[in-house]
PDB file of C-alpha atoms in Angstrom:
ATOM      1  CA  UNK V   1      -0.041  -0.241  -0.169  1.00 47.00           C
ATOM      2  CA  UNK V   2       2.385   2.497   1.421  1.00 51.00           C
ATOM      3  CA  UNK V   3       4.860   1.623  -2.002  1.00 63.00           C
ATOM      4  CA  UNK V   4       1.682   2.220  -4.392  1.00 68.00           C
ATOM      5  CA  UNK V   5       1.241   5.430  -2.652  1.00 73.00           C
ATOM      6  CA  UNK V   6       5.172   6.244  -3.086  1.00 74.00           C
ATOM      7  CA  UNK V   7       4.327   5.895  -6.863  1.00 75.00           C
ATOM      8  CA  UNK V   8       5.222   9.029  -9.047  1.00 74.00           C
ATOM      9  CA  UNK V   9       2.361  10.909 -10.168  1.00 77.00           C
ATOM     10  CA  UNK V  10       2.802  13.293 -13.443  1.00 76.00           C
ATOM     11  CA  UNK V  11       2.675  17.103 -12.281  1.00 71.00           C
ATOM     12  CA  UNK V  12       1.123  19.190 -14.923  1.00 72.00           C
ATOM     13  CA  UNK V  13       3.438  22.185 -15.978  1.00 67.00           C
ATOM     14  CA  UNK V  14       0.277  24.019 -18.093  1.00 78.00           C
ATOM     15  CA  UNK V  15      -1.814  26.895 -16.718  1.00 86.00           C
ATOM     16  CA  UNK V  16      -4.347  25.864 -19.345  1.00 87.00           C
ATOM     17  CA  UNK V  17      -4.153  21.885 -18.553  1.00 84.00           C
ATOM     18  CA  UNK V  18      -5.163  23.066 -15.423  1.00 89.00           C
ATOM     19  CA  UNK V  19      -7.684  25.622 -15.957  1.00 92.00           C
ATOM     20  CA  UNK V  20      -9.319  22.730 -17.860  1.00 90.00           C
ATOM     21  CA  UNK V  21      -9.625  19.622 -16.436  1.00 90.00           C
ATOM     22  CA  UNK V  22     -10.771  21.833 -13.068  1.00 92.00           C
ATOM     23  CA  UNK V  23     -13.112  23.061 -15.146  1.00 94.00           C
ATOM     24  CA  UNK V  24     -14.142  19.329 -16.463  1.00 92.00           C
ATOM     25  CA  UNK V  25     -14.108  18.349 -12.467  1.00 93.00           C
ATOM     26  CA  UNK V  26     -16.773  20.569 -11.608  1.00 94.00           C
ATOM     27  CA  UNK V  27     -19.208  20.084 -15.110  1.00 95.00           C
ATOM     28  CA  UNK V  28     -19.083  16.068 -14.163  1.00 93.00           C
ATOM     29  CA  UNK V  29     -20.616  17.338 -10.494  1.00 93.00           C
ATOM     30  CA  UNK V  30     -22.864  18.986 -12.035  1.00 93.00           C
ATOM     31  CA  UNK V  31     -23.851  16.590 -14.693  1.00 93.00           C
ATOM     32  CA  UNK V  32     -23.531  13.585 -11.937  1.00 91.00           C
ATOM     33  CA  UNK V  33     -26.696  15.990  -9.945  1.00 90.00           C
ATOM     34  CA  UNK V  34     -28.697  16.831 -13.431  1.00 90.00           C
ATOM     35  CA  UNK V  35     -29.062  13.151 -14.413  1.00 90.00           C
ATOM     36  CA  UNK V  36     -28.537  11.209 -11.454  1.00 86.00           C
ATOM     37  CA  UNK V  37     -30.377  13.433  -9.297  1.00 86.00           C
ATOM     38  CA  UNK V  38     -29.512  11.368  -6.142  1.00 82.00           C
ATOM     39  CA  UNK V  39     -30.462  12.503  -2.609  1.00 77.00           C
ATOM     40  CA  UNK V  40     -33.912  13.432  -2.634  1.00 77.00           C
ATOM     41  CA  UNK V  41     -32.840  16.712  -5.840  1.00 80.00           C
ATOM     42  CA  UNK V  42     -35.192  14.752  -7.831  1.00 80.00           C
ATOM     43  CA  UNK V  43     -37.738  15.376  -4.673  1.00 80.00           C
ATOM     44  CA  UNK V  44     -36.254  19.546  -5.046  1.00 78.00           C
ATOM     45  CA  UNK V  45     -39.271  21.401  -7.073  1.00 82.00           C
ATOM     46  CA  UNK V  46     -38.064  24.472  -8.734  1.00 81.00           C
ATOM     47  CA  UNK V  47     -38.701  26.291 -11.922  1.00 87.00           C
ATOM     48  CA  UNK V  48     -34.730  27.273 -12.093  1.00 87.00           C
ATOM     49  CA  UNK V  49     -34.105  24.001 -10.800  1.00 88.00           C
ATOM     50  CA  UNK V  50     -31.159  23.327 -12.502  1.00 91.00           C
ATOM     51  CA  UNK V  51     -29.727  27.125 -12.569  1.00 92.00           C
ATOM     52  CA  UNK V  52     -29.810  26.594  -9.127  1.00 92.00           C
ATOM     53  CA  UNK V  53     -27.608  23.780  -9.173  1.00 92.00           C
ATOM     54  CA  UNK V  54     -25.040  24.748 -11.375  1.00 95.00           C
ATOM     55  CA  UNK V  55     -23.134  26.467  -8.191  1.00 94.00           C
ATOM     56  CA  UNK V  56     -21.937  23.431  -7.526  1.00 94.00           C
ATOM     57  CA  UNK V  57     -20.099  23.404 -10.492  1.00 95.00           C
ATOM     58  CA  UNK V  58     -18.423  26.414  -9.915  1.00 95.00           C
ATOM     59  CA  UNK V  59     -17.714  25.292  -6.211  1.00 95.00           C
ATOM     60  CA  UNK V  60     -16.095  22.205  -6.924  1.00 95.00           C
ATOM     61  CA  UNK V  61     -14.567  23.592 -10.284  1.00 94.00           C
ATOM     62  CA  UNK V  62     -12.518  26.464  -7.674  1.00 95.00           C
ATOM     63  CA  UNK V  63     -11.869  23.836  -5.374  1.00 94.00           C
ATOM     64  CA  UNK V  64      -9.774  21.609  -7.883  1.00 93.00           C
ATOM     65  CA  UNK V  65      -8.443  25.092  -9.610  1.00 93.00           C
ATOM     66  CA  UNK V  66      -7.049  26.457  -5.875  1.00 92.00           C
ATOM     67  CA  UNK V  67      -5.694  22.597  -5.524  1.00 90.00           C
ATOM     68  CA  UNK V  68      -3.764  22.331  -8.940  1.00 88.00           C
ATOM     69  CA  UNK V  69      -1.904  25.986  -8.689  1.00 88.00           C
ATOM     70  CA  UNK V  70      -0.648  25.444  -4.989  1.00 87.00           C
ATOM     71  CA  UNK V  71       0.221  22.226  -5.536  1.00 83.00           C
ATOM     72  CA  UNK V  72       1.974  22.589  -9.327  1.00 77.00           C
ATOM     73  CA  UNK V  73       4.701  24.171  -7.277  1.00 75.00           C
ATOM     74  CA  UNK V  74       5.686  21.666  -5.143  1.00 76.00           C
ATOM     75  CA  UNK V  75       8.444  18.707  -7.013  1.00 68.00           C
ATOM     76  CA  UNK V  76       7.995  15.755  -5.612  1.00 72.00           C
ATOM     77  CA  UNK V  77       4.543  14.706  -6.065  1.00 78.00           C
ATOM     78  CA  UNK V  78       3.078  10.661  -5.801  1.00 80.00           C
ATOM     79  CA  UNK V  79       0.068   9.566  -5.880  1.00 82.00           C
ATOM     80  CA  UNK V  80       0.007   9.421  -2.525  1.00 86.00           C
ATOM     81  CA  UNK V  81       0.107  13.072  -2.733  1.00 87.00           C
ATOM     82  CA  UNK V  82      -2.428  13.438  -4.984  1.00 87.00           C
ATOM     83  CA  UNK V  83      -5.173  11.888  -3.219  1.00 89.00           C
ATOM     84  CA  UNK V  84      -4.255  13.642   0.308  1.00 91.00           C
ATOM     85  CA  UNK V  85      -5.001  16.168  -2.281  1.00 92.00           C
ATOM     86  CA  UNK V  86      -8.201  15.180  -3.764  1.00 93.00           C
ATOM     87  CA  UNK V  87      -9.112  13.893  -0.089  1.00 93.00           C
ATOM     88  CA  UNK V  88      -8.699  18.411   0.791  1.00 94.00           C
ATOM     89  CA  UNK V  89     -10.798  19.587  -2.457  1.00 94.00           C
ATOM     90  CA  UNK V  90     -13.723  16.832  -1.431  1.00 94.00           C
ATOM     91  CA  UNK V  91     -13.632  18.321   2.724  1.00 94.00           C
ATOM     92  CA  UNK V  92     -13.513  22.428   0.268  1.00 94.00           C
ATOM     93  CA  UNK V  93     -16.119  21.412  -1.758  1.00 94.00           C
ATOM     94  CA  UNK V  94     -18.087  19.728   1.045  1.00 94.00           C
ATOM     95  CA  UNK V  95     -18.157  22.948   3.057  1.00 95.00           C
ATOM     96  CA  UNK V  96     -18.537  25.603   1.015  1.00 94.00           C
ATOM     97  CA  UNK V  97     -21.762  23.566  -0.504  1.00 93.00           C
ATOM     98  CA  UNK V  98     -23.117  22.775   2.738  1.00 93.00           C
ATOM     99  CA  UNK V  99     -22.983  26.515   3.026  1.00 93.00           C
ATOM    100  CA  UNK V 100     -24.756  27.383  -0.558  1.00 93.00           C
ATOM    101  CA  UNK V 101     -27.337  24.400   0.369  1.00 90.00           C
ATOM    102  CA  UNK V 102     -27.663  25.462   3.624  1.00 90.00           C
ATOM    103  CA  UNK V 103     -28.848  29.690   3.295  1.00 89.00           C
ATOM    104  CA  UNK V 104     -29.748  29.171  -0.329  1.00 88.00           C
ATOM    105  CA  UNK V 105     -31.795  26.442  -0.852  1.00 85.00           C
ATOM    106  CA  UNK V 106     -32.535  25.212   1.534  1.00 82.00           C
ATOM    107  CA  UNK V 107     -32.819  27.954   4.341  1.00 82.00           C
ATOM    108  CA  UNK V 108     -32.099  25.111   7.237  1.00 82.00           C
ATOM    109  CA  UNK V 109     -30.314  26.314  10.447  1.00 84.00           C
ATOM    110  CA  UNK V 110     -26.563  25.794  10.545  1.00 87.00           C
ATOM    111  CA  UNK V 111     -25.447  22.488  11.832  1.00 88.00           C
ATOM    112  CA  UNK V 112     -22.773  19.922  12.651  1.00 91.00           C
ATOM    113  CA  UNK V 113     -24.596  16.956  11.710  1.00 90.00           C
ATOM    114  CA  UNK V 114     -26.414  18.557   8.764  1.00 88.00           C
ATOM    115  CA  UNK V 115     -22.842  19.156   7.580  1.00 92.00           C
ATOM    116  CA  UNK V 116     -21.973  15.529   8.583  1.00 92.00           C
ATOM    117  CA  UNK V 117     -24.442  14.704   5.982  1.00 90.00           C
ATOM    118  CA  UNK V 118     -23.927  16.747   2.896  1.00 91.00           C
ATOM    119  CA  UNK V 119     -19.839  15.673   3.455  1.00 93.00           C
ATOM    120  CA  UNK V 120     -21.485  11.751   2.776  1.00 93.00           C
ATOM    121  CA  UNK V 121     -23.194  13.437   0.246  1.00 91.00           C
ATOM    122  CA  UNK V 122     -20.107  15.287  -0.840  1.00 93.00           C
ATOM    123  CA  UNK V 123     -18.347  11.755  -1.088  1.00 92.00           C
ATOM    124  CA  UNK V 124     -20.637   9.658  -2.667  1.00 92.00           C
ATOM    125  CA  UNK V 125     -20.447  12.485  -6.256  1.00 91.00           C
ATOM    126  CA  UNK V 126     -16.851  12.656  -5.573  1.00 91.00           C
ATOM    127  CA  UNK V 127     -14.879   9.638  -4.975  1.00 92.00           C
ATOM    128  CA  UNK V 128     -15.896   8.848  -8.305  1.00 92.00           C
ATOM    129  CA  UNK V 129     -15.602  11.541 -10.364  1.00 92.00           C
ATOM    130  CA  UNK V 130     -12.229  11.947  -8.830  1.00 91.00           C
ATOM    131  CA  UNK V 131     -11.170   8.420  -9.384  1.00 91.00           C
ATOM    132  CA  UNK V 132     -12.201   9.248 -13.105  1.00 90.00           C
ATOM    133  CA  UNK V 133     -10.394  13.050 -12.378  1.00 89.00           C
ATOM    134  CA  UNK V 134      -7.083  10.819 -11.840  1.00 88.00           C
ATOM    135  CA  UNK V 135      -6.992   7.865 -14.627  1.00 88.00           C
ATOM    136  CA  UNK V 136      -7.899  10.574 -17.030  1.00 88.00           C
ATOM    137  CA  UNK V 137      -4.881  12.782 -16.650  1.00 84.00           C
ATOM    138  CA  UNK V 138      -2.523  10.561 -15.790  1.00 83.00           C
ATOM    139  CA  UNK V 139      -3.076   9.404 -18.771  1.00 86.00           C
ATOM    140  CA  UNK V 140      -2.695  12.590 -20.640  1.00 84.00           C
ATOM    141  CA  UNK V 141      -0.197  13.451 -19.430  1.00 80.00           C
ATOM    142  CA  UNK V 142       1.962  10.397 -19.855  1.00 81.00           C
ATOM    143  CA  UNK V 143       1.029  10.898 -23.815  1.00 84.00           C
ATOM    144  CA  UNK V 144       2.031  14.104 -23.659  1.00 83.00           C
ATOM    145  CA  UNK V 145       5.143  13.356 -22.116  1.00 81.00           C
ATOM    146  CA  UNK V 146       5.770  10.870 -24.106  1.00 84.00           C
ATOM    147  CA  UNK V 147       4.981  12.785 -27.484  1.00 85.00           C
ATOM    148  CA  UNK V 148       7.502  15.211 -26.245  1.00 83.00           C
ATOM    149  CA  UNK V 149      10.274  12.529 -26.220  1.00 85.00           C
ATOM    150  CA  UNK V 150       9.446  10.932 -29.543  1.00 84.00           C
ATOM    151  CA  UNK V 151       9.101  14.762 -31.249  1.00 83.00           C
ATOM    152  CA  UNK V 152      13.229  15.455 -29.709  1.00 83.00           C
ATOM    153  CA  UNK V 153      13.903  12.102 -30.420  1.00 82.00           C
ATOM    154  CA  UNK V 154      13.484  12.355 -33.751  1.00 78.00           C
ATOM    155  CA  UNK V 155      15.589  15.769 -34.397  1.00 71.00           C
ATOM    156  CA  UNK V 156      18.849  14.256 -32.294  1.00 75.00           C
ATOM    157  CA  UNK V 157      22.035  14.012 -33.486  1.00 65.00           C
ATOM    158  CA  UNK V 158      23.174  10.503 -34.579  1.00 55.00           C
ATOM    159  CA  UNK V 159      26.645  11.051 -34.175  1.00 55.00           C
ATOM    160  CA  UNK V 160      28.587  13.862 -31.417  1.00 52.00           C
ATOM    161  CA  UNK V 161      31.089  14.529 -34.289  1.00 48.00           C
ATOM    162  CA  UNK V 162      30.441  18.118 -34.704  1.00 49.00           C
ATOM    163  CA  UNK V 163      30.709  18.722 -30.500  1.00 50.00           C
ATOM    164  CA  UNK V 164      33.338  20.539 -29.153  1.00 53.00           C
ATOM    165  CA  UNK V 165      36.556  19.066 -28.815  1.00 64.00           C
ATOM    166  CA  UNK V 166      36.878  20.560 -25.564  1.00 83.00           C
ATOM    167  CA  UNK V 167      38.993  18.279 -22.534  1.00 89.00           C
ATOM    168  CA  UNK V 168      37.340  17.374 -19.152  1.00 92.00           C
ATOM    169  CA  UNK V 169      39.740  17.614 -16.249  1.00 93.00           C
ATOM    170  CA  UNK V 170      38.604  15.678 -13.034  1.00 93.00           C
ATOM    171  CA  UNK V 171      40.784  15.756  -9.697  1.00 93.00           C
ATOM    172  CA  UNK V 172      40.406  14.378  -6.657  1.00 89.00           C
ATOM    173  CA  UNK V 173      43.370  14.001  -4.147  1.00 83.00           C
ATOM    174  CA  UNK V 174      46.204  12.338  -5.561  1.00 84.00           C
ATOM    175  CA  UNK V 175      43.653  10.820  -9.100  1.00 88.00           C
ATOM    176  CA  UNK V 176      43.455  12.558 -12.163  1.00 91.00           C
ATOM    177  CA  UNK V 177      40.966  12.170 -15.143  1.00 93.00           C
ATOM    178  CA  UNK V 178      41.670  13.583 -18.243  1.00 93.00           C
ATOM    179  CA  UNK V 179      38.376  12.959 -20.791  1.00 93.00           C
ATOM    180  CA  UNK V 180      37.403  14.195 -24.090  1.00 92.00           C
ATOM    181  CA  UNK V 181      33.805  16.017 -23.894  1.00 91.00           C
ATOM    182  CA  UNK V 182      32.934  14.207 -27.320  1.00 90.00           C
ATOM    183  CA  UNK V 183      34.181  11.053 -25.379  1.00 92.00           C
ATOM    184  CA  UNK V 184      32.384  11.788 -21.917  1.00 94.00           C
ATOM    185  CA  UNK V 185      28.813  10.456 -21.321  1.00 95.00           C
ATOM    186  CA  UNK V 186      27.623  10.627 -17.395  1.00 96.00           C
ATOM    187  CA  UNK V 187      28.588   9.855 -14.249  1.00 96.00           C
ATOM    188  CA  UNK V 188      26.930   8.181 -11.478  1.00 96.00           C
ATOM    189  CA  UNK V 189      27.256   8.996  -8.092  1.00 95.00           C
ATOM    190  CA  UNK V 190      26.809   6.459  -4.993  1.00 91.00           C
ATOM    191  CA  UNK V 191      27.886   8.131  -2.130  1.00 85.00           C
ATOM    192  CA  UNK V 192      30.917   9.691  -1.668  1.00 89.00           C
ATOM    193  CA  UNK V 193      32.006   7.556  -5.037  1.00 94.00           C
ATOM    194  CA  UNK V 194      30.947   8.968  -8.874  1.00 95.00           C
ATOM    195  CA  UNK V 195      31.482   6.097 -11.237  1.00 95.00           C
ATOM    196  CA  UNK V 196      32.615   8.261 -14.559  1.00 96.00           C
ATOM    197  CA  UNK V 197      31.322   6.168 -17.934  1.00 96.00           C
ATOM    198  CA  UNK V 198      33.100   7.531 -21.323  1.00 94.00           C
ATOM    199  CA  UNK V 199      33.902   5.974 -24.858  1.00 93.00           C
ATOM    200  CA  UNK V 200      37.904   5.253 -25.425  1.00 91.00           C
ATOM    201  CA  UNK V 201      38.585   3.782 -29.330  1.00 89.00           C
ATOM    202  CA  UNK V 202      34.455   3.725 -29.352  1.00 87.00           C
ATOM    203  CA  UNK V 203      34.393   1.068 -25.707  1.00 92.00           C
ATOM    204  CA  UNK V 204      32.704   1.984 -23.115  1.00 93.00           C
ATOM    205  CA  UNK V 205      35.106   2.523 -20.492  1.00 94.00           C
ATOM    206  CA  UNK V 206      34.072   3.302 -16.548  1.00 94.00           C
ATOM    207  CA  UNK V 207      36.549   5.027 -13.504  1.00 94.00           C
ATOM    208  CA  UNK V 208      35.745   4.944 -10.022  1.00 94.00           C
ATOM    209  CA  UNK V 209      36.578   7.752  -8.430  1.00 94.00           C
ATOM    210  CA  UNK V 210      36.143   9.295  -4.327  1.00 93.00           C
ATOM    211  CA  UNK V 211      34.886  12.501  -4.911  1.00 94.00           C
ATOM    212  CA  UNK V 212      31.492  14.613  -4.582  1.00 94.00           C
ATOM    213  CA  UNK V 213      28.765  14.930  -8.157  1.00 94.00           C
ATOM    214  CA  UNK V 214      28.753  18.713  -7.181  1.00 94.00           C
ATOM    215  CA  UNK V 215      32.520  18.866  -6.652  1.00 95.00           C
ATOM    216  CA  UNK V 216      32.325  16.771 -10.306  1.00 95.00           C
ATOM    217  CA  UNK V 217      29.595  19.422 -11.307  1.00 95.00           C
ATOM    218  CA  UNK V 218      32.382  22.909 -10.262  1.00 95.00           C
ATOM    219  CA  UNK V 219      34.952  21.273 -12.457  1.00 94.00           C
ATOM    220  CA  UNK V 220      33.346  19.678 -15.744  1.00 93.00           C
ATOM    221  CA  UNK V 221      30.293  21.323 -16.927  1.00 92.00           C
ATOM    222  CA  UNK V 222      29.523  22.917 -19.594  1.00 91.00           C
ATOM    223  CA  UNK V 223      27.208  24.214 -22.678  1.00 88.00           C
ATOM    224  CA  UNK V 224      26.169  20.253 -23.102  1.00 90.00           C
ATOM    225  CA  UNK V 225      27.288  18.758 -19.590  1.00 94.00           C
ATOM    226  CA  UNK V 226      24.657  19.331 -16.762  1.00 94.00           C
ATOM    227  CA  UNK V 227      23.334  18.042 -14.709  1.00 95.00           C
ATOM    228  CA  UNK V 228      19.887  15.864 -14.545  1.00 94.00           C
ATOM    229  CA  UNK V 229      19.259  14.313 -11.699  1.00 93.00           C
ATOM    230  CA  UNK V 230      20.540  14.330  -7.992  1.00 92.00           C
ATOM    231  CA  UNK V 231      22.554  11.195  -8.867  1.00 94.00           C
ATOM    232  CA  UNK V 232      23.590  12.108 -12.378  1.00 96.00           C
ATOM    233  CA  UNK V 233      25.075  14.097 -14.551  1.00 96.00           C
ATOM    234  CA  UNK V 234      24.565  13.720 -18.643  1.00 96.00           C
ATOM    235  CA  UNK V 235      26.241  15.120 -21.639  1.00 94.00           C
ATOM    236  CA  UNK V 236      23.374  16.278 -24.257  1.00 92.00           C
ATOM    237  CA  UNK V 237      24.991  16.379 -26.964  1.00 89.00           C
ATOM    238  CA  UNK V 238      25.637  11.843 -26.157  1.00 91.00           C
ATOM    239  CA  UNK V 239      21.379  11.816 -26.303  1.00 92.00           C
ATOM    240  CA  UNK V 240      20.916   9.215 -28.759  1.00 89.00           C
ATOM    241  CA  UNK V 241      16.987   9.214 -27.971  1.00 90.00           C
ATOM    242  CA  UNK V 242      13.979  10.777 -24.912  1.00 91.00           C
ATOM    243  CA  UNK V 243      12.096   8.008 -23.098  1.00 88.00           C
ATOM    244  CA  UNK V 244       8.854   9.511 -21.545  1.00 83.00           C
ATOM    245  CA  UNK V 245       6.489   9.044 -19.303  1.00 74.00           C
ATOM    246  CA  UNK V 246       4.133   9.499 -16.765  1.00 68.00           C
ATOM    247  CA  UNK V 247       7.145  10.571 -14.394  1.00 69.00           C
ATOM    248  CA  UNK V 248       8.622  12.330 -16.559  1.00 77.00           C
ATOM    249  CA  UNK V 249      11.775  11.666 -18.782  1.00 89.00           C
ATOM    250  CA  UNK V 250      14.347   8.966 -19.057  1.00 91.00           C
ATOM    251  CA  UNK V 251      17.145  10.111 -21.972  1.00 94.00           C
ATOM    252  CA  UNK V 252      19.537   6.989 -23.306  1.00 92.00           C
ATOM    253  CA  UNK V 253      23.357   7.258 -24.221  1.00 93.00           C
ATOM    254  CA  UNK V 254      25.114   5.315 -26.920  1.00 88.00           C
ATOM    255  CA  UNK V 255      26.757   1.719 -25.710  1.00 89.00           C
ATOM    256  CA  UNK V 256      24.595   1.948 -22.171  1.00 91.00           C
ATOM    257  CA  UNK V 257      22.558  -0.409 -21.820  1.00 89.00           C
ATOM    258  CA  UNK V 258      20.368   1.759 -18.957  1.00 89.00           C
ATOM    259  CA  UNK V 259      18.209   5.098 -18.991  1.00 92.00           C
ATOM    260  CA  UNK V 260      19.310   8.561 -17.103  1.00 94.00           C
ATOM    261  CA  UNK V 261      16.446   9.639 -15.686  1.00 91.00           C
ATOM    262  CA  UNK V 262      15.460  13.597 -15.728  1.00 91.00           C
ATOM    263  CA  UNK V 263      14.635  14.859 -12.010  1.00 86.00           C
ATOM    264  CA  UNK V 264      10.898  17.005 -12.645  1.00 81.00           C
ATOM    265  CA  UNK V 265      13.288  20.035 -10.982  1.00 82.00           C
ATOM    266  CA  UNK V 266      15.938  19.767 -14.136  1.00 88.00           C
ATOM    267  CA  UNK V 267      13.259  19.364 -16.953  1.00 87.00           C
ATOM    268  CA  UNK V 268      12.507  22.931 -17.702  1.00 85.00           C
ATOM    269  CA  UNK V 269      16.156  23.205 -18.179  1.00 88.00           C
ATOM    270  CA  UNK V 270      17.331  19.617 -20.152  1.00 91.00           C
ATOM    271  CA  UNK V 271      14.263  19.064 -22.778  1.00 88.00           C
ATOM    272  CA  UNK V 272      14.659  22.927 -23.890  1.00 87.00           C
ATOM    273  CA  UNK V 273      17.609  22.292 -24.205  1.00 87.00           C
ATOM    274  CA  UNK V 274      17.272  18.776 -25.831  1.00 87.00           C
ATOM    275  CA  UNK V 275      14.716  20.187 -28.101  1.00 82.00           C
ATOM    276  CA  UNK V 276      16.985  23.605 -29.758  1.00 78.00           C
ATOM    277  CA  UNK V 277      20.382  22.136 -29.561  1.00 65.00           C
ATOM    278  CA  UNK V 278      19.987  20.310 -32.670  1.00 56.00           C
ATOM    279  CA  UNK V 279      17.313  22.574 -34.754  1.00 53.00           C
TER     280      UNK V 279
END
């Protein structure tokens, strides 16, 4: 259960997507009310019945919008965080709905018991709609990442022959490693050690050095050599393909049998550079 909650959930980077998805959630609540008319709604008789029910669309749409705009600032987001956000949205929606219903529709005295019933009604309507909302956004954002990755991969160079012939020099204590930037692939950090992956005569080589990733970045960062994850520094000029999924993006380099992750915090700098460097 806890491992499922920790599974990454994609975050939207577009205000348009946040607005449209929040509007869709509000409209879904409204359609549910006018089509199924649950919880005694069918007994509510008024010439403008559907008009009076429309504010519920606004209430829940605004609740989703405010929550999404607030949480879009967080860098690490997962299924557990998304479920907590939905719970808070339903709570906020139930409070606003209760006041609207009590003061403008039912004209009843404010009472905690009446609110409890409104909270249960909100859960009954909101849970199925929230499930659809979470799944649809997951699929949509996953497809967006995959499409962008395919578009970028189509324009990546086949080789790095045009890359500048810079020498990357790494020094740590009594160790010194010099790599041509064309041959450098990436660095992987593991506790106090870093493993350097590079090509030598078109053959993959590895070198393990006791040094921090921050120290490495200070020594070798260039226009193409960038940090893309808390454990990785990668040569963007050697990226041959990008894969997109619900969690974000992963980079594929030559001679490497695994993928290099791009942290969400680095997406705004890494992905646009890959898009622009080969235009």
